[in-house]
Short mmCIF file of C-alpha atoms in Angstrom, two decimals:
data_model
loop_
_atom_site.label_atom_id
_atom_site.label_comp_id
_atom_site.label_asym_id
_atom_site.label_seq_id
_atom_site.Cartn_x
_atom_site.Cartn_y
_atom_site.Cartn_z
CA UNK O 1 43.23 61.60 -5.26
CA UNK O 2 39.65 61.38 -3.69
CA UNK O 3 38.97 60.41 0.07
CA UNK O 4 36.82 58.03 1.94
CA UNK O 5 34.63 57.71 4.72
CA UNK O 6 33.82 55.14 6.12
CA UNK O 7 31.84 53.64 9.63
CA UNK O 8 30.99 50.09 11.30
CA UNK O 9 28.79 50.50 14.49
CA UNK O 10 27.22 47.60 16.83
CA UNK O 11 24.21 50.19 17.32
CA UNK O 12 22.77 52.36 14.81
CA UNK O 13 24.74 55.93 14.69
CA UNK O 14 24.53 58.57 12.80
CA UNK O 15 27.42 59.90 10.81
CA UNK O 16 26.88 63.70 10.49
CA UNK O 17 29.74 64.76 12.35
CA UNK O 18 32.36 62.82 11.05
CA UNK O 19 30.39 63.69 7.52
CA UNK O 20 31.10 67.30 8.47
CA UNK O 21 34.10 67.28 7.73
CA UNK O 22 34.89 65.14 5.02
CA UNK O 23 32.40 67.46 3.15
CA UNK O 24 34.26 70.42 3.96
CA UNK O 25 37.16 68.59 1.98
CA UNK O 26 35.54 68.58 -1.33
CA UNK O 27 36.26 71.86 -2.19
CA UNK O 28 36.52 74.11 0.76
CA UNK O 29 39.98 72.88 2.73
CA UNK O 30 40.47 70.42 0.27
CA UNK O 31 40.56 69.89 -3.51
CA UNK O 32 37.97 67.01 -3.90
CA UNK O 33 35.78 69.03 -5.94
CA UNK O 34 34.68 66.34 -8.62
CA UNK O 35 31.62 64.93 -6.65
CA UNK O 36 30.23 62.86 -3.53
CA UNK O 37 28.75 60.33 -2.64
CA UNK O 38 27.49 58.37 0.73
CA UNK O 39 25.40 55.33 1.37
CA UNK O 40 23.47 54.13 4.36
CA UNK O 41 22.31 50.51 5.26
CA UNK O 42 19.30 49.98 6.55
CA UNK O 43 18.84 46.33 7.52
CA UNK O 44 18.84 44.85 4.18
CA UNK O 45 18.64 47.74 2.12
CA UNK O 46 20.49 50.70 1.65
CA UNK O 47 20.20 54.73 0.40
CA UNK O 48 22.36 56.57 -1.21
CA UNK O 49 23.04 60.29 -1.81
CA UNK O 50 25.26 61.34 -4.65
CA UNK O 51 26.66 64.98 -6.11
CA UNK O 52 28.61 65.88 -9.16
CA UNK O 53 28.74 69.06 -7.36
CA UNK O 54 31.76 69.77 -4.54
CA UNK O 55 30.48 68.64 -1.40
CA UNK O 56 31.06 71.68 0.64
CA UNK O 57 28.32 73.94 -1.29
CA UNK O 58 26.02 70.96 -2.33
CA UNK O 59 22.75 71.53 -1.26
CA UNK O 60 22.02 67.70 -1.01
CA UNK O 61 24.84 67.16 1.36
CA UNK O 62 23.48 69.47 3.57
CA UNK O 63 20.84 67.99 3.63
CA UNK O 64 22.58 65.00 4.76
CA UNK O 65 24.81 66.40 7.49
CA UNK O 66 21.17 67.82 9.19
CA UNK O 67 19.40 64.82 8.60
CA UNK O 68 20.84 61.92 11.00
CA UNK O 69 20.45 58.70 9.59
CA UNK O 70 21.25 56.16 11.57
CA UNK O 71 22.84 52.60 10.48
CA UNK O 72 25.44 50.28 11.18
CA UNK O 73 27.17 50.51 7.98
CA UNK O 74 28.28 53.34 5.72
CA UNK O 75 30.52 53.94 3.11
CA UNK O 76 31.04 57.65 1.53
CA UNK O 77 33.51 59.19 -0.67
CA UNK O 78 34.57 62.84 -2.23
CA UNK O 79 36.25 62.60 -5.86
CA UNK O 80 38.91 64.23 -7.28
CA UNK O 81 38.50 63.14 -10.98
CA UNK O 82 41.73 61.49 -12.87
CA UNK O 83 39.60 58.92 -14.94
CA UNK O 84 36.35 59.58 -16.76
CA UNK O 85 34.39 63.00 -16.71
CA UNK O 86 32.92 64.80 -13.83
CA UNK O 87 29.00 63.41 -13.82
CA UNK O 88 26.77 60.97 -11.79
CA UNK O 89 27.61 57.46 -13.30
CA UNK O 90 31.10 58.38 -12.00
CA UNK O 91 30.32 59.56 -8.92
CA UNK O 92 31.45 56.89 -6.01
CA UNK O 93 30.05 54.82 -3.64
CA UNK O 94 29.09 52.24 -6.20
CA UNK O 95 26.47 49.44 -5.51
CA UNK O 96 25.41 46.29 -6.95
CA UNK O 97 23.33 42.64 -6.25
CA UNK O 98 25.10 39.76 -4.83
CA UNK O 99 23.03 36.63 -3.43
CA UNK O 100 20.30 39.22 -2.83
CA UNK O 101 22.54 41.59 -1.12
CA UNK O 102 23.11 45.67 -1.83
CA UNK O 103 27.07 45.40 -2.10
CA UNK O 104 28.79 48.84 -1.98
CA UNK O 105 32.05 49.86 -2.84
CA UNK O 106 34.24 53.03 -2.83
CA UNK O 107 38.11 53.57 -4.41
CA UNK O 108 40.58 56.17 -3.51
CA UNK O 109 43.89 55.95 -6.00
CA UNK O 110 44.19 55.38 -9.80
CA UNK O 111 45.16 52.28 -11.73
CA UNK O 112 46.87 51.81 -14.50
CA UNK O 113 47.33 49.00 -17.28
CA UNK O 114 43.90 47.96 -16.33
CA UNK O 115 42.24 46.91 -19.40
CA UNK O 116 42.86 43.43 -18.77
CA UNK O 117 40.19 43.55 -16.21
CA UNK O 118 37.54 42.16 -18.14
CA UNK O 119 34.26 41.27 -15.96
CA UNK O 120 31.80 39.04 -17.66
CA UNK O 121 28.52 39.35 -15.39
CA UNK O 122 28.94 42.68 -13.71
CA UNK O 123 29.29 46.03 -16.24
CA UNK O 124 30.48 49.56 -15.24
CA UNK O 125 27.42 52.01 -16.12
CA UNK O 126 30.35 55.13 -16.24
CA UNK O 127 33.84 55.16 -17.19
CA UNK O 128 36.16 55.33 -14.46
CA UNK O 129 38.72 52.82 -13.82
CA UNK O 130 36.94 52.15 -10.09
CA UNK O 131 33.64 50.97 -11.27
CA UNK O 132 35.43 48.81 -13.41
CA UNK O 133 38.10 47.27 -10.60
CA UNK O 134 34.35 46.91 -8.73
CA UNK O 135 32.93 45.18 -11.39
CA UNK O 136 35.86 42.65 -11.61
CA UNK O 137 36.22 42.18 -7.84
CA UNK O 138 32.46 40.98 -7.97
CA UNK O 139 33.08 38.78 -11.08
CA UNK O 140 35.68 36.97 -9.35
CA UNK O 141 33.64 36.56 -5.83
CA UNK O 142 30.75 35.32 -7.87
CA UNK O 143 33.30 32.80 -9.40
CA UNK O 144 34.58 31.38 -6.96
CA UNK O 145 30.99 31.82 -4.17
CA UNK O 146 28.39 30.97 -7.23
CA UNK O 147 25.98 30.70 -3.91
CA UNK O 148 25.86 33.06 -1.02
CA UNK O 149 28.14 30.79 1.48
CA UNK O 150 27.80 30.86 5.00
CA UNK O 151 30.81 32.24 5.85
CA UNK O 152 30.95 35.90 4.76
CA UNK O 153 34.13 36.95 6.73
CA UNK O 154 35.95 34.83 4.29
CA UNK O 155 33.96 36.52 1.38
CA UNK O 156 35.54 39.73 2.43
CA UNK O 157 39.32 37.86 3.42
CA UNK O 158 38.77 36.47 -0.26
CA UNK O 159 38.28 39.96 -1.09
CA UNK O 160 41.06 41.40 0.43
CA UNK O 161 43.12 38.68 -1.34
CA UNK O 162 41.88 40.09 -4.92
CA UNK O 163 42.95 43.41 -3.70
CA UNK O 164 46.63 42.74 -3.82
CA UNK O 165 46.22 41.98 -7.84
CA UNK O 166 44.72 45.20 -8.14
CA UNK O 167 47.20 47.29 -6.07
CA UNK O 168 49.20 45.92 -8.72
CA UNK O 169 48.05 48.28 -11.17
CA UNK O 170 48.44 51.13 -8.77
CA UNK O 171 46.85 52.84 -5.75
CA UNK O 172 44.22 51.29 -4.97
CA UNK O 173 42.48 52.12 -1.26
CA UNK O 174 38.99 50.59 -1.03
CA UNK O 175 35.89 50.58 1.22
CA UNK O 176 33.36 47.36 0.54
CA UNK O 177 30.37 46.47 2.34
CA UNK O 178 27.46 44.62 2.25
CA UNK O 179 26.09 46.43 5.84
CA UNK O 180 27.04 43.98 7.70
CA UNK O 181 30.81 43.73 7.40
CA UNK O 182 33.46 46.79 6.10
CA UNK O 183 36.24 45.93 4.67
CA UNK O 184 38.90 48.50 4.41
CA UNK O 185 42.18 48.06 2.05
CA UNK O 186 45.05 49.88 1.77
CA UNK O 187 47.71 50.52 -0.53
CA UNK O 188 48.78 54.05 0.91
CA UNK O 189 46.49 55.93 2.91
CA UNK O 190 44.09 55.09 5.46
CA UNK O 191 43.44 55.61 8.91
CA UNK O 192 40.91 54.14 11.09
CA UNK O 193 39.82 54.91 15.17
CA UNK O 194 37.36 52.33 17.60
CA UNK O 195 35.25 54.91 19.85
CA UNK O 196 33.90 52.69 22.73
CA UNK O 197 33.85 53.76 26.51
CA UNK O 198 34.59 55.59 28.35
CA UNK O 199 33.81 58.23 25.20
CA UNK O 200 35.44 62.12 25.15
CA UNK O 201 34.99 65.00 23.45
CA UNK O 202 36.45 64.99 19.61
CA UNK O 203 37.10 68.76 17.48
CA UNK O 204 37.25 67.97 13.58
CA UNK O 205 40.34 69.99 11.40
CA UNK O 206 38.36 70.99 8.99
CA UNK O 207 35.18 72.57 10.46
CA UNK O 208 34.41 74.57 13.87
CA UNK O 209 32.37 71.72 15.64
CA UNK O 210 33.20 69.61 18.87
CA UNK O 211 31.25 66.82 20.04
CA UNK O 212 31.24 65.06 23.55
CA UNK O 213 30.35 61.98 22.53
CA UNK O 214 29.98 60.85 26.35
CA UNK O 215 26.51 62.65 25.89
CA UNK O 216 25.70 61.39 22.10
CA UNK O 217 25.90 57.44 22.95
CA UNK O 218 25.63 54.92 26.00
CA UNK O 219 28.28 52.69 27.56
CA UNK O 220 27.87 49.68 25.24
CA UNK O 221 28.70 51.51 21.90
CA UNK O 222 30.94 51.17 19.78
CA UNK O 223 31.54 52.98 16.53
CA UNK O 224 34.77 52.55 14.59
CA UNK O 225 35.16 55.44 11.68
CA UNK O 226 37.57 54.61 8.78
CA UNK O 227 39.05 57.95 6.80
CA UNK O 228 41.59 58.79 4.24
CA UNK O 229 42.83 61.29 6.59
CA UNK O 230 42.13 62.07 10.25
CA UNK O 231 38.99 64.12 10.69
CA UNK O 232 39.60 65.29 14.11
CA UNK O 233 42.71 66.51 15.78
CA UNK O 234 42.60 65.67 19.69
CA UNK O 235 42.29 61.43 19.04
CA UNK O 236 44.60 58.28 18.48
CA UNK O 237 43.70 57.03 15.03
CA UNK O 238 45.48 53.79 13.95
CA UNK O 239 47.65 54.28 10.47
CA UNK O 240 47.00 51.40 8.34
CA UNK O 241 50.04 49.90 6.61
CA UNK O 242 50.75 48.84 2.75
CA UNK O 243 48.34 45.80 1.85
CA UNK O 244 47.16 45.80 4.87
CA UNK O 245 43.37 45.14 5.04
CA UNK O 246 41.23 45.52 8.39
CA UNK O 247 37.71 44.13 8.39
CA UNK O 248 34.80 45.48 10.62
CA UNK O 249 31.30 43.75 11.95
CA UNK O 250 29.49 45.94 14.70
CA UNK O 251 32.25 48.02 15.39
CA UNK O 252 34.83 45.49 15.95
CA UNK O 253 38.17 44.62 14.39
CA UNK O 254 37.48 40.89 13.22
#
């Protein structure tokens, strides 16, 4: 199985800590070797950094953890490959136009019995059977919103709803954005935590690094970071259930 990463803030933050770890996952304390991936919004558009390589030794996700972006929205993911070969076009977060928005998507679990998912307007560029529950999930948004409504929480309830069919087919966690709101979806595995004031000092698992975030942000913060796993050992994070979908704007639980 792979893992995600994922962050809603009501200020831009950077991610590198939290990054620090998960990287550390794909293929160092974990076996997520398969590739990476991690995309930042930037008011309406986005950048994204992606690997075939594990994440721990990749010299572009270095890069990444040194360099700290800062945005409001971010989805990343490390892969553990079960469908479609170890190369780029497989390699998650996955992005693509809506109403003249950069949607982006990431998928921990596999599916099965999935053929009948047959998207019209959107096409998978790789193989995997993520892309291709993507693809679908904006087919049938598109559908039923031909025009960018008003609305988007209920874009993203809407999505949430579509979710169920595709748990389904299997395990199907999910991360969805359009860097604005993140929607996160479970079928078996995900955890989330709200950091807001008064702020402490966090110590990931999986690498030697402590921050005090007390000194990294200012009393009207708040940053809510959504993981597979736990990345640090000394917090509360909230376990989310079986079809249970949570869905972020600045920060907060909407």
């Amino acid at each position: 199985m792979c893992e995600l990463l994922g962050m809603s803030a009501n200020v831009p933050t950077d991610i590198c800590f939290s990054f620090s770890g998960l990287l550390e996952r794909g293929g160092n304390t974990g076996p997520h070797k398969d590739g990476w991936g991690i995309t930042f919004y930037e008011g309406k558009g986005c950048r994204t950094f992606k690997d075939p390589e594990p994440s721990y030794q990749s010299e572009i996700a270095k890069l990444v953890k040194a360099y700290p972006i800062k945005s409001v929205s971010v989805i990343s993911h490390i892969r553990q490959g079960n469908r479609g070969r170890v190369c780029l076009e497989n390699t998650h977060p996955f992005t693509r136009e809506l109403w003249g928005r950069e949607i982006t998507y990431a998928h921990n679990g596999q599916l099965s019995n999935y053929h009948d998912l047959k998207p019209e307007y959107y096409r998978p560029v790789g193989n995997t059977d993520s892309e291709l529950a993507f693809c679908w999930l904006l087919d049938k948004i598109r559908e039923k919103y031909p025009k960018r409504p008003s609305n988007m929480a209920a874009v993203f309830r809407y999505a949430a709803k579509l979710s169920n069919t595709l748990r389904e087919k299997g395990v199907f966690n999910m991360l969805l954005t359009d860097g604005v709101f993140v929607l996160a979806y479970c079928t078996n595995n995900l955890h989330y935590i709200t950091r807001r004031a008064p702020f402490g000092k966090a110590t990931l698992i999986d690498a030697d690094m402590v921050v005090d975030f007390q000194k990294e942000t200012t009393p009207n913060d708040v940053v809510t970071v959504i993981a597979t796993r736990p990345l640090t050992n000394d917090e509360r994070w909230q376990k989310m259930q079986p079809g249970e979908f949570a869905l972020f704007k600045m920060g907060e639980l909407i």
